[in-house]
Short mmCIF file of C-alpha atoms and ligand atoms in Angstrom, two decimals:
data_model
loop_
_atom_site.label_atom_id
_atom_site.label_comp_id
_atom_site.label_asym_id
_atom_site.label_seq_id
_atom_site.Cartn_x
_atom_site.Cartn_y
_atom_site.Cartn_z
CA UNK A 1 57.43 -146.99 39.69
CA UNK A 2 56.26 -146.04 43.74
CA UNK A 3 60.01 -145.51 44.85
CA UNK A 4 60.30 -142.16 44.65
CA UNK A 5 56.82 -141.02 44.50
CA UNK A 6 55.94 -137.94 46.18
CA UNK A 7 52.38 -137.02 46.52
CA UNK A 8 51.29 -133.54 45.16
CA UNK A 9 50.31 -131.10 48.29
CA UNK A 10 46.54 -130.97 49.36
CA UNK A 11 45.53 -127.30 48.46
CA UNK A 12 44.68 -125.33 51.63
CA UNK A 13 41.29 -126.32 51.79
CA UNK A 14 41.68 -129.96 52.00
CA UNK A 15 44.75 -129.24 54.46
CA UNK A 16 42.23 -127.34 56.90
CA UNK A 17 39.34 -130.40 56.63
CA UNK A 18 41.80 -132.75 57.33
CA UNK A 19 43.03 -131.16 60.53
CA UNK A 20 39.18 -130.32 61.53
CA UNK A 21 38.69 -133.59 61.99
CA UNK A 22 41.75 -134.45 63.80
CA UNK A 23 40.98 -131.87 66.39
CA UNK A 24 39.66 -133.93 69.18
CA UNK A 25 38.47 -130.57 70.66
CA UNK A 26 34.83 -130.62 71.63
CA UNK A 27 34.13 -126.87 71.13
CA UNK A 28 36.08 -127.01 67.90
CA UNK A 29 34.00 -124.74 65.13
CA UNK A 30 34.19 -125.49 61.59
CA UNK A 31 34.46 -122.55 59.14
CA UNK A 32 36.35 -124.01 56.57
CA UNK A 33 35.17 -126.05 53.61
CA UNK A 34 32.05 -124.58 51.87
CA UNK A 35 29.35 -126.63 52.80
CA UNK A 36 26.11 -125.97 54.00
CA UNK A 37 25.50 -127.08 57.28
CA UNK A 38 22.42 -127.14 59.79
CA UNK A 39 22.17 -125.17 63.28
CA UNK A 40 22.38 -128.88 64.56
CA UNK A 41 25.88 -129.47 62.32
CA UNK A 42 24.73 -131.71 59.41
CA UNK A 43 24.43 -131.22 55.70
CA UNK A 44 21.10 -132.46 55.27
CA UNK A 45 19.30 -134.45 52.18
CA UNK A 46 16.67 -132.13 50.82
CA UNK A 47 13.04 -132.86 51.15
CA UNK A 48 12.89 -132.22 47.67
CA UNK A 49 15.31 -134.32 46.38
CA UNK A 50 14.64 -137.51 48.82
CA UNK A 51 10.83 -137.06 46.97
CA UNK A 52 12.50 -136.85 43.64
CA UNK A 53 14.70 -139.88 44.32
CA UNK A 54 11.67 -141.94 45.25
CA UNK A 55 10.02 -141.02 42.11
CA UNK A 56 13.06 -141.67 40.11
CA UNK A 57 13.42 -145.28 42.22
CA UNK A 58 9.36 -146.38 41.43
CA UNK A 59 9.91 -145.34 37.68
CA UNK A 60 13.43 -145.98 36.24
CA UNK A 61 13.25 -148.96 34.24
CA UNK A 62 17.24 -149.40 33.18
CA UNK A 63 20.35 -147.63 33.97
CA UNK A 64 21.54 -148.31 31.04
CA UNK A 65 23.49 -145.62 29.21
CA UNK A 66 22.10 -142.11 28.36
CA UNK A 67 24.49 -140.08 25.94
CA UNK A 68 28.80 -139.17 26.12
CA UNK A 69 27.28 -135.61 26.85
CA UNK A 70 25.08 -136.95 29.32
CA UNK A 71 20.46 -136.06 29.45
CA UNK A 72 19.92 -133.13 26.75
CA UNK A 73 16.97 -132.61 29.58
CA UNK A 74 19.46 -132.05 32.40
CA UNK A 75 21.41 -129.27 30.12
CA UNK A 76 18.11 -127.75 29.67
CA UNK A 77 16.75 -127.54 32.64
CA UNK A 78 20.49 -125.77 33.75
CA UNK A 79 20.36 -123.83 31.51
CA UNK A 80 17.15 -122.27 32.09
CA UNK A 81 17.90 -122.00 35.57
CA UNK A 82 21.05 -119.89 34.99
CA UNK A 83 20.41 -118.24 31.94
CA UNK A 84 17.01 -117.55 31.81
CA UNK A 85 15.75 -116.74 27.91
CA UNK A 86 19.41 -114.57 27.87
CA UNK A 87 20.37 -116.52 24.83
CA UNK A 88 18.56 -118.66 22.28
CA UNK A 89 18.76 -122.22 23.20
CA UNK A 90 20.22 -123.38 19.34
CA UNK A 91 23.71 -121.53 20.29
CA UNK A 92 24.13 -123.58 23.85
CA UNK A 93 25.99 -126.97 23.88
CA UNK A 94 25.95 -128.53 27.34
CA UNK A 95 27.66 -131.35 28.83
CA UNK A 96 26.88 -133.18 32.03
CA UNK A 97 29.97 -133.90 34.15
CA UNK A 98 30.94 -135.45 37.66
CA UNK A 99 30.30 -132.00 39.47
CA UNK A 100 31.06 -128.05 38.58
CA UNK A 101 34.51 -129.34 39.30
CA UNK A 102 34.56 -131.84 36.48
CA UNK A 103 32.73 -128.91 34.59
CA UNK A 104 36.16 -126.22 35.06
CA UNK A 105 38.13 -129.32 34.16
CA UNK A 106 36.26 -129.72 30.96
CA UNK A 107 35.79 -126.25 29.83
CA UNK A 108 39.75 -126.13 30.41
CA UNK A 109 40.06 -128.69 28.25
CA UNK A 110 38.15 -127.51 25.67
CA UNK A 111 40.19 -123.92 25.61
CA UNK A 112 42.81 -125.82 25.68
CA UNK A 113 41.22 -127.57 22.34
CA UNK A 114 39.88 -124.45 20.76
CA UNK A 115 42.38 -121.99 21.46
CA UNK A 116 45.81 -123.39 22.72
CA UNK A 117 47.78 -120.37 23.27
CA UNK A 118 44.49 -118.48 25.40
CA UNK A 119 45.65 -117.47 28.76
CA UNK A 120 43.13 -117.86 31.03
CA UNK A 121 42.66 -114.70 33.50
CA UNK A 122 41.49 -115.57 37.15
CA UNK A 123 40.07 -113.21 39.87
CA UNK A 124 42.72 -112.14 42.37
CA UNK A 125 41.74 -113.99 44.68
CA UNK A 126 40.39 -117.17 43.44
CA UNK A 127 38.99 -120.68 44.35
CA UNK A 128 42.49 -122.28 44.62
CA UNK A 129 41.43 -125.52 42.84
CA UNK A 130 41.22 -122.90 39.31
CA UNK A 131 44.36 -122.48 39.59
CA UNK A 132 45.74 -125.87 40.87
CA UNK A 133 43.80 -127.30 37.75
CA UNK A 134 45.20 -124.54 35.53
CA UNK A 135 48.66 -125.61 36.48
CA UNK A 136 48.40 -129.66 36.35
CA UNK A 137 46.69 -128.78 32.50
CA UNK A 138 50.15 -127.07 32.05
CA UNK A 139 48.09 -123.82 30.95
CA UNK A 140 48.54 -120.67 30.95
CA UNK A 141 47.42 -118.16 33.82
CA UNK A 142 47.45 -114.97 35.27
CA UNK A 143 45.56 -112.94 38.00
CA UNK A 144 43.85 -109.87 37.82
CA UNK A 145 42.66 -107.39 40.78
CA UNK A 146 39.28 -108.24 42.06
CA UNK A 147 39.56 -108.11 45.65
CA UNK A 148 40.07 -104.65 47.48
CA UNK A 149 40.62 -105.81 51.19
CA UNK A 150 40.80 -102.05 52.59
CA UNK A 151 37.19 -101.28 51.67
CA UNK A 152 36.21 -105.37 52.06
CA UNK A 153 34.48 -104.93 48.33
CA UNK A 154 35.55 -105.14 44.20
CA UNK A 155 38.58 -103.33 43.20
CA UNK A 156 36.28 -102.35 40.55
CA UNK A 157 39.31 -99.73 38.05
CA UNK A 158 41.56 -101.97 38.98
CA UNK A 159 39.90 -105.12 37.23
CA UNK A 160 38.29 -103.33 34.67
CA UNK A 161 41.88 -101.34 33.93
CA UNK A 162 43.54 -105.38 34.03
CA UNK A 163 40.72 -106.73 31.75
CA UNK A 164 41.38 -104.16 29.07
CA UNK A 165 44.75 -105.31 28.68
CA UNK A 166 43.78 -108.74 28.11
CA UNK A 167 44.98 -110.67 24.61
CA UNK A 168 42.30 -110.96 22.42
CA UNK A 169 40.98 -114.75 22.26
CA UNK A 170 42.41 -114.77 26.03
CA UNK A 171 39.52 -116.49 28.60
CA UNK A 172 38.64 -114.41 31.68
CA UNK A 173 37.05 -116.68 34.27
CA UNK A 174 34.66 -115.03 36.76
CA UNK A 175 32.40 -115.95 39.75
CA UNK A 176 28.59 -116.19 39.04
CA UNK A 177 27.73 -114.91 42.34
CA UNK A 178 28.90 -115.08 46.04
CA UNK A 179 32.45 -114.91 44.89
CA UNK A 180 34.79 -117.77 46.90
CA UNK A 181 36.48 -117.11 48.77
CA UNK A 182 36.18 -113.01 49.28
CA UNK A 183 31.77 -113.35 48.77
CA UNK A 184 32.42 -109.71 47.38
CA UNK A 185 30.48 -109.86 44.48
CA UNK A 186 30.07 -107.86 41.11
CA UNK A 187 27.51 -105.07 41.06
CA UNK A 188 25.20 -105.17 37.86
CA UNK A 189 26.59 -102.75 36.34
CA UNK A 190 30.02 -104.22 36.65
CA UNK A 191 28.74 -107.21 34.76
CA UNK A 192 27.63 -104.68 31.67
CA UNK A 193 31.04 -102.90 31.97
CA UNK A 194 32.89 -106.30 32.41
CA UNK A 195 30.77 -107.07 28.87
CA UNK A 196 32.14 -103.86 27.01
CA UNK A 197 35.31 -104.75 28.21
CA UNK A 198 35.94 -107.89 27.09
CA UNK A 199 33.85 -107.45 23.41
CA UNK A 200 36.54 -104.21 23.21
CA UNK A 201 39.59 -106.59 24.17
CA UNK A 202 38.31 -109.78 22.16
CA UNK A 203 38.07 -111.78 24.89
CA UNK A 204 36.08 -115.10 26.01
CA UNK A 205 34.05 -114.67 29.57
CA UNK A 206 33.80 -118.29 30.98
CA UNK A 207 31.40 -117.89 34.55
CA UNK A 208 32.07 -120.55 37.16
CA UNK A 209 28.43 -120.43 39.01
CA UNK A 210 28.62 -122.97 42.40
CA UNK A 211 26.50 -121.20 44.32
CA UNK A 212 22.92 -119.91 42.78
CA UNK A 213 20.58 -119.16 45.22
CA UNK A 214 22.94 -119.08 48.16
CA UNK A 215 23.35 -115.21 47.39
CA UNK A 216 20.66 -112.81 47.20
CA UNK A 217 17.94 -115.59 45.50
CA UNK A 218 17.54 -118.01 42.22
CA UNK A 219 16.74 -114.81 39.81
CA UNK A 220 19.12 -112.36 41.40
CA UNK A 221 22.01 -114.30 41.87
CA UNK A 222 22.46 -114.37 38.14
CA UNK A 223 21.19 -110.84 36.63
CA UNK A 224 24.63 -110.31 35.78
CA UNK A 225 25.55 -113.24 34.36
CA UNK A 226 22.26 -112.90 31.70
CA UNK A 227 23.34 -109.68 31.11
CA UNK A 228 26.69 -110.43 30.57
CA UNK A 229 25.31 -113.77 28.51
CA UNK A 230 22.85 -111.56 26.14
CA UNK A 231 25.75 -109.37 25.61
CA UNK A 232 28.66 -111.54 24.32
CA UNK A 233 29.20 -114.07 21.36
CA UNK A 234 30.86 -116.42 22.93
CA UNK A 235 31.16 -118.05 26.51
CA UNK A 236 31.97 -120.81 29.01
CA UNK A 237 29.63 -121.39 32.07
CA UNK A 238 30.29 -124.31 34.34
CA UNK A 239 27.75 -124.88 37.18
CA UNK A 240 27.38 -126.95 40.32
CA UNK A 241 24.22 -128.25 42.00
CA UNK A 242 26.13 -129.29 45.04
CA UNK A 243 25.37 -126.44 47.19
CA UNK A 244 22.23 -125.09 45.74
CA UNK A 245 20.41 -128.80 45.43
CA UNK A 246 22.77 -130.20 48.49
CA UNK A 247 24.18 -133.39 45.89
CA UNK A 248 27.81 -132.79 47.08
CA UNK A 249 28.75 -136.39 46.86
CA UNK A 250 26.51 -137.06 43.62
CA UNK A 251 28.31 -135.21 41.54
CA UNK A 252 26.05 -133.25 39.57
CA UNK A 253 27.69 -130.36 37.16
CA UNK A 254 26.96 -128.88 33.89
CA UNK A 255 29.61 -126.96 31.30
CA UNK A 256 27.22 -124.91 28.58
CA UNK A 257 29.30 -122.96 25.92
CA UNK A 258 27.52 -120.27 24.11
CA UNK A 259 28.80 -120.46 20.71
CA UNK A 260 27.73 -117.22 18.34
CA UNK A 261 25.17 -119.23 15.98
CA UNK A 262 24.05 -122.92 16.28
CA UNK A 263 25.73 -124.14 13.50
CA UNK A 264 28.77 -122.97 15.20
CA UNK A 265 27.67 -124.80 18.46
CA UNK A 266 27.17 -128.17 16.91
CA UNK A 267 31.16 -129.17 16.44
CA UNK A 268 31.65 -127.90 19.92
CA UNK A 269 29.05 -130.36 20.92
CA UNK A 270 30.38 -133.07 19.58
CA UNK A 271 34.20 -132.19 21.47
CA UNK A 272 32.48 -131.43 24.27
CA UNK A 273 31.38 -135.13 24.37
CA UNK A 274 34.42 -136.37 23.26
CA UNK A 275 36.10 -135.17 26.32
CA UNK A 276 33.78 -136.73 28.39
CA UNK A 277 34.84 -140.08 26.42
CA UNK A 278 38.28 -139.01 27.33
CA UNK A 279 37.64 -138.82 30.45
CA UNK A 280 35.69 -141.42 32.24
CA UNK A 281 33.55 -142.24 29.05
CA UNK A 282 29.61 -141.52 30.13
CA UNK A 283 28.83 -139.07 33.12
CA UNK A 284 27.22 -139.95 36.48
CA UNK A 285 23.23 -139.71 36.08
CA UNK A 286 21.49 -140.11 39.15
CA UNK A 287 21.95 -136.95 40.18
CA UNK A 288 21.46 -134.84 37.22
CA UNK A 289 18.30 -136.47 37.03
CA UNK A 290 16.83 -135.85 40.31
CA UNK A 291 17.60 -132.33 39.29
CA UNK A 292 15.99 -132.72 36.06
CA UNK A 293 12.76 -134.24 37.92
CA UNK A 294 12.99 -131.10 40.35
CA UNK A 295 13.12 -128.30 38.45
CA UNK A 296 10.73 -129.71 35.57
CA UNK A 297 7.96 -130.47 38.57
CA UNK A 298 5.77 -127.54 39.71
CA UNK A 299 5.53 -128.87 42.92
CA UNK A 300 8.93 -130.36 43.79
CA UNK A 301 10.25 -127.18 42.66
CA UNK A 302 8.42 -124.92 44.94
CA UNK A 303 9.36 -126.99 47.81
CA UNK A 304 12.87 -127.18 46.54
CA UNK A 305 12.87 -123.21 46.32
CA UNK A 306 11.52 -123.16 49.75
CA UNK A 307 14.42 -125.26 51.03
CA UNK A 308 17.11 -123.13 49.00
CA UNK A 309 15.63 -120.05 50.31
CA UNK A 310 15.70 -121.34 54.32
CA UNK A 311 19.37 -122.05 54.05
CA UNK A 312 20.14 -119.36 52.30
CA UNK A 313 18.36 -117.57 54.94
CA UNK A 314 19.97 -119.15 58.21
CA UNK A 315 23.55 -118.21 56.44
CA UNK A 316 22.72 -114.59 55.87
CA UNK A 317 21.34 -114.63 59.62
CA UNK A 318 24.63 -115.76 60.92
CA UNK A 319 26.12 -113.67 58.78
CA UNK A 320 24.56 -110.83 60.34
CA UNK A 321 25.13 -112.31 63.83
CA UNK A 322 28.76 -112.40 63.49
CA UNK A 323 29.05 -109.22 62.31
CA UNK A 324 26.76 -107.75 65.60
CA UNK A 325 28.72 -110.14 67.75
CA UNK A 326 32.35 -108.67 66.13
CA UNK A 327 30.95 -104.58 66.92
CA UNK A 328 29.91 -106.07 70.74
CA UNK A 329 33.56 -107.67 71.13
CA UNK A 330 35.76 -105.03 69.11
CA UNK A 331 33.28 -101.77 70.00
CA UNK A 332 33.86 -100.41 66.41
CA UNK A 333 32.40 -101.49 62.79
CA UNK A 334 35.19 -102.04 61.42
CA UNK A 335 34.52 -105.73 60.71
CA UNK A 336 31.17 -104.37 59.11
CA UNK A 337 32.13 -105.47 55.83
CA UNK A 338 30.96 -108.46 56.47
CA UNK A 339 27.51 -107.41 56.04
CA UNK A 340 28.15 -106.55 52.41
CA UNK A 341 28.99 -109.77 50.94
CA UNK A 342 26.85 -112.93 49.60
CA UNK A 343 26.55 -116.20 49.90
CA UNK A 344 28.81 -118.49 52.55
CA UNK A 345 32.17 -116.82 52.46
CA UNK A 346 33.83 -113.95 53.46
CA UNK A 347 36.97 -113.55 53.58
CA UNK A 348 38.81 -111.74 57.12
CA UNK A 349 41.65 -109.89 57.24
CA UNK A 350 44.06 -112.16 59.00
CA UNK A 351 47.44 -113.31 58.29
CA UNK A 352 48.37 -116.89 58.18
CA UNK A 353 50.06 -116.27 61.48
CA UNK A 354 46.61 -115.30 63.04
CA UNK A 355 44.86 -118.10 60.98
CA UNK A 356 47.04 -120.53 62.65
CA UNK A 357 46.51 -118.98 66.57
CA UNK A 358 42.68 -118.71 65.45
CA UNK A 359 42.73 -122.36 65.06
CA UNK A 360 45.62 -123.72 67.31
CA UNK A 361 44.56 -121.68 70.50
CA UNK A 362 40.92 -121.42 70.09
CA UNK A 363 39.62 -124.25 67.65
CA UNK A 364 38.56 -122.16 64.93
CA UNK A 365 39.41 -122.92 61.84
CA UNK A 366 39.32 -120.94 58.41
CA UNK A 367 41.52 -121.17 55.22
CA UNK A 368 44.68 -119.72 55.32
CA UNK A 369 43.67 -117.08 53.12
CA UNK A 370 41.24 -115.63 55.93
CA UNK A 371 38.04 -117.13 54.29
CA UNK A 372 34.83 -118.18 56.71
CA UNK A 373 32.05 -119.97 56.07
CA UNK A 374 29.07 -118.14 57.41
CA UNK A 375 27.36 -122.19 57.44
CA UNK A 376 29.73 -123.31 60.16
CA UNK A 377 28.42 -120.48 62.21
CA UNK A 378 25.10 -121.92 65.17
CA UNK A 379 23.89 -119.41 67.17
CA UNK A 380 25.61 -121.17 70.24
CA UNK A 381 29.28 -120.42 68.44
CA UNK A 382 29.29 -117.18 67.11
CA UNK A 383 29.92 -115.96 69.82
CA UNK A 384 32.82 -117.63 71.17
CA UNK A 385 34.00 -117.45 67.30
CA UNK A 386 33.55 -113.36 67.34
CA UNK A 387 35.73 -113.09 70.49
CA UNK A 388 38.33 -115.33 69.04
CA UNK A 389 38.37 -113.04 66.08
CA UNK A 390 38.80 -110.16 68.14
CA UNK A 391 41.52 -111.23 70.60
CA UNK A 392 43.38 -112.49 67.48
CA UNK A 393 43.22 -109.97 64.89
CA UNK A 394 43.30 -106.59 66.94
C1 LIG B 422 34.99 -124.88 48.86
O1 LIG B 422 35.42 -123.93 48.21
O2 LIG B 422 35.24 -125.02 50.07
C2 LIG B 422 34.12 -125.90 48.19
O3 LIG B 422 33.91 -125.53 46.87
C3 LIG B 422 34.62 -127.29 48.36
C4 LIG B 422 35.82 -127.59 47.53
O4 LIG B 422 35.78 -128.59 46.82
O5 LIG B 422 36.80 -126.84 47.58
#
């Protein structure tokens, strides 16, 4: 069977982590994969959820199965973090799954289900693995403009002109907020045109959120996506509480769809959980239920928002830093766009040619697309990382 296996090609983000941590270079710097990180380099355990767990350890009396589509609770409490009162909680069906990556997977699988021949429209540029999932489904794709790297923001006609021409019963997939990899994201008012555009075209919004909170804070990270939400029939939202409630290897993820009534909703349901059977049968608990326990506690709750709201906070700062440190080594703003965009990533305007010297002669790494991660930034690197920048890319 093994003979003449060849093993599909790690997309560029796994490629970059992989040499990382080959690099035997002690003043390597690490803006690659999207994780949150401390000034002193680790991805720490939340207070809150190491309080949660302990609650969770001194009152669970079985782990014994909970349901195909995983706690009702959990989808709850996700849902009212996202989507606020937006839409009446009858017309939701939610499904726990290993992750917001096991959540795309599903919601592709349940276009796939619903509407075989929907193409499913991705931002230009995207998180590769949409696309790399897209393709091993063997479904349908295609790009349209987002990203408008002369002004470092949205190519706002352009999408809007791209999502008018869209199929009716096509899927447009979108970023909740701090859009990777470009963290240019959409303006409120985008989200209310985006809304007119696809009710005019026919089309199904399906929102990818990874990274609530990690923007401009829990409520205003998804204003658009409630408006959008409160204005459509129909729609797909996968979320992931890796980032926001640091469970990255607990793989906690939620798909909702909003169907137009509840009686509409309840088949979907019932698919939704039969995919999961399909799949790997029941979903991972623990973590959805330390979230559960947070966000349903006063108390753990506040402290968790705290906790959000400092890392948030040392991001944006480096953020800033680099930006200040990039006008210092360059003497012009042009690498101000920086300042503009949300959440961990931004994306620099370097070829792969200059990704590669970036990480081969000075041990900084990025994606090959350009993208950062404002988390790998301490204040003792970004300044070796700005001049790096600078020698390279001007
Ligand atoms: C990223 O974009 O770097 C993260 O979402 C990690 C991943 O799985 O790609």
């Amino acid at each position: 069977m093994f003979e003449n296996h060849k093993a599909p090609e790690a997309d560029k983000i796994l490629r970059v982590m992989k040499m990382f941590a080959e690099d035997t270079r002690a003043d390597k710097i690490d803006l690659g994969v999207g994780v949150y990180r401390t000034p002193e380099g680790r991805t720490p355990v939340l207070a809150a959820v190491k309080q949660a767990e302990a609650r969770l350890l001194e009152s669970q009396e079985t782990k014994g199965y909970v349901a195909l589509a995983g706690d009702p609770g959990f989808h709850g409490a996700m849902r009212d973090l996202a989507l606020g009162d937006a839409v009446a909680a009858g017309r939701v069906a939610g499904l726990a799954t290993p992750g917001g990556t096991g959540a795309v997977r599903q919601a592709f699988e349940l276009i796939r289900i619903a509407r075989p021949e929907a193409v499913v429209h991705c931002s230009a540029p995207t998180w590769p693995n949409h696309e790399s999932i897209l393709d091993t489904l063997q479904m349908p794709w295609r790009s349209y403009r987002y990203y408008d790297a002369a002004t470092g923001g949205v190519d706002r006609d352009g999408m809007l002109e791209d999502l008018s021409q869209v199929a009716a019963g096509d899927v447009v997939l979108l970023h909740g907020c701090c859009h990777n990899p470009t963290g240019a994201d959409l303006a409120p008012e985008d989200w209310s045109a985006i809304a007119e555009t696809l009710l005019k075209a026919g089309a199904v919004p399906m929102v990818d959120l990874a990274y609530q909170g990690f923007g401009l804070g829990l409520e205003e990270d998804v204003a658009g996506l409630r408006r959008l939400a409160s204005a459509v029939p129909e729609m797909l939202l996968t979320i992931s509480a890796s980032k926001n409630f640091g469970l990255y290897r607990d793989r906690v993820g939620v798909l909702l769809a909003v169907a137009e009534t509840p009686a509409v909703a309840a088949p979907v349901q019932d698919t939704m959980a039969w995919l999961n059977r399909q799949a790997y049968a029941f979903p991972p608990d623990h973590g959805a239920r330390v979230v559960t326990e947070i966000l349903g506690d006063a108390g753990l709750r506040a402290l968790w928002e705290e906790e959000l709201a400092g890392m948030c906070g040392r991001v944006r700062s480096m953020r800033v830093a680099l930006a200040e440190a990039l006008r210092a080594e360059t003497g012009h703003a042009k690498f101000d766009f920086l300042l503009g965009h949300h959440g961990m990533f931004s994306r620099l305007p370097a070829s792969p040619e200059q990704v590669a010297a970036l990480r081969e002669a000075h041990a900084v790494y990025m994606i090959g697309d350009g993208r950062i991660n404002m988390a790998g930034l301490v204040p003792d690197n970004v300044a070796p990382a700005a001049r790096a920048i600078a020698v390279v890319l001007e």
